[in-house]
Amino acid sequence: MAVTALSHLTDPAACPRLVLKVGSALLVERGGGARREWIAALVAEIAAARARGQQVVVVSSGAIALGAARLGLERGGRGNLADAQAAAAVGQIALAGLWADLLAAEGLVAAQLLLTLDDLEDRRRYLNASSTLARLLEAGAVPVVNENDSVATAEIRFGDNDRLAARVAQAAGADAVVLLSDIDGLFDRDPADPAAELVREVAGVDETVRAMATGGSGSGMGSGGMVSKLEAAEIAGRAGIALAIVNGNHAGPLGRAVERDTGTLFLPQRRDGGRKVWLGGRIAPVGVLTVDAGCADALATGSSLLAAGVLQVDGDFVRGDLVTIHSAKGDRLAQGLAEYSAAECRTIAGRSSAEHADLLGYSPRAAVVHRDHMVLL
Ligand code: GLU
């Protein structure tokens, strides 16, 4: 059974495993103190979910905001990377203590996982995180996950917990992700416009849906805005996971969203196998292969990417690295693992398979990106 309605979020049959992402603005007051009562009310909802038979993973922001206040850093600790990392180090320990205390008050055991982007991009480390999450949930704990902001550097960060939550949902084999936000959901235009209407259901994020998202975080406290939420919805959707954006500005936001049926639900799009789920959720490609129209059509029908259709090779990558495949117009068509290095790709781009052995000086591989190692976007 899949999650196809907001009411399913509290239904253990449709949603046995749920990821709940809580943004900084909900956890931390403007002055930098923790919103203890609000968190306690959310923890009561988590306890109720557990009592119904649902397993819950929390993805919690708030480390930078909490730490910045304690260190007296300007711009909420987000002025530069060094400040953010120092703030996160101070804030994370407070944040973990807060979750552990409040969960314990409901008789629940908190577990902390601090992940970097690389932990989930690398297949072996992703599997490790996945089995740790599975074991914790089985043992009855509530994993509380955040990005390991104090060590992640600019080039290798998620930077927002929306996409992290979608990736964690994949690793945890969750049925749905709920992004608690400071807004009711996705609006069809700038929510400040009085004519703006809440979009209740989205079956696939396309250009029309993307055009509805405006700018960054409304609160200025977190880094995720609607754009990162849509990216999270795409990552989740490709893995057969539903994603809901609901308003967290109320005590007990999950129950409220379900009762009032208010929020945006992104329906799961397809159910790939485990390895393709991981591949389709990877977010740090190191190269781009631009292909011609004939090749784009062939990819859409499930073929491997052959060198003959490659128009251009960008980036510097080695065999096995993640590359995205773009149409000549620049649309992202697919992503997958390159069978060749960037230099080898440039050598054989646009050339037929019969010529490859001579061009390369050794026997060629079957494809530039094999369909078994490729996911359509
Ligand atoms: N990981 C960051 C924190 O704990 C928040 C990232 C975000 O704003 O989404 O402060």
Short mmCIF file of N, CA, C and O and ligand atoms in Angstrom, two decimals, residues 24 61-64 78 146-147 149 159-161 222-224, ligand 1:
data_model
loop_
_atom_site.label_atom_id
_atom_site.label_comp_id
_atom_site.label_asym_id
_atom_site.label_seq_id
_atom_site.Cartn_x
_atom_site.Cartn_y
_atom_site.Cartn_z
N SER A 24 14.74 24.63 11.02
CA SER A 24 15.31 25.46 12.10
C SER A 24 14.31 26.45 12.68
O SER A 24 14.24 26.63 13.90
N SER A 61 16.94 19.97 11.86
CA SER A 61 17.85 21.10 11.68
C SER A 61 17.97 21.80 13.02
O SER A 61 17.57 21.26 14.04
N GLY A 62 18.51 22.98 13.00
CA GLY A 62 18.52 23.79 14.22
C GLY A 62 19.87 23.91 14.88
O GLY A 62 20.04 24.74 15.78
N ALA A 63 20.84 23.10 14.46
CA ALA A 63 22.14 23.15 15.12
C ALA A 63 22.81 24.51 14.93
O ALA A 63 23.30 25.13 15.89
N ILE A 64 22.78 24.99 13.69
CA ILE A 64 23.48 26.26 13.41
C ILE A 64 22.77 27.41 14.14
O ILE A 64 23.42 28.23 14.80
N ARG A 78 25.35 32.09 9.81
CA ARG A 78 25.41 31.71 8.40
C ARG A 78 26.19 32.71 7.55
O ARG A 78 26.09 32.71 6.32
N ASN A 146 20.98 14.60 11.43
CA ASN A 146 21.28 15.93 10.90
C ASN A 146 22.50 15.81 10.02
O ASN A 146 23.20 14.79 10.05
N GLU A 147 22.75 16.84 9.23
CA GLU A 147 23.99 16.85 8.47
C GLU A 147 25.13 17.14 9.46
O GLU A 147 24.95 17.90 10.42
N ASP A 149 27.38 19.15 9.97
CA ASP A 149 27.79 20.47 9.46
C ASP A 149 29.17 20.92 9.94
O ASP A 149 29.81 21.73 9.30
N GLY A 159 23.71 21.03 2.62
CA GLY A 159 23.42 22.44 2.82
C GLY A 159 21.98 22.67 3.26
O GLY A 159 21.68 23.62 3.95
N ASP A 160 21.06 21.82 2.84
CA ASP A 160 19.69 21.94 3.32
C ASP A 160 19.24 20.56 3.77
O ASP A 160 19.66 19.55 3.23
N ASN A 161 18.38 20.53 4.78
CA ASN A 161 17.95 19.24 5.31
C ASN A 161 16.77 18.64 4.55
O ASN A 161 16.35 17.54 4.86
N GLY A 222 16.78 28.79 8.26
CA GLY A 222 17.28 27.56 7.63
C GLY A 222 17.78 27.89 6.25
O GLY A 222 17.74 29.05 5.82
N SER A 223 18.27 26.86 5.52
CA SER A 223 18.74 27.17 4.18
C SER A 223 17.81 26.61 3.12
O SER A 223 17.97 26.88 1.95
N GLY A 224 16.83 25.80 3.52
CA GLY A 224 15.98 25.19 2.51
C GLY A 224 14.79 26.08 2.20
O GLY A 224 14.12 26.57 3.10
N1 GLU B 1 21.86 21.23 9.15
C1 GLU B 1 21.55 22.58 9.43
C2 GLU B 1 21.39 22.81 10.94
O1 GLU B 1 21.27 21.90 11.69
C3 GLU B 1 20.29 23.06 8.78
C4 GLU B 1 20.18 22.87 7.32
C5 GLU B 1 18.88 23.50 6.82
O2 GLU B 1 18.66 24.66 7.10
O3 GLU B 1 18.09 22.82 6.14
O4 GLU B 1 21.36 23.91 11.40
#
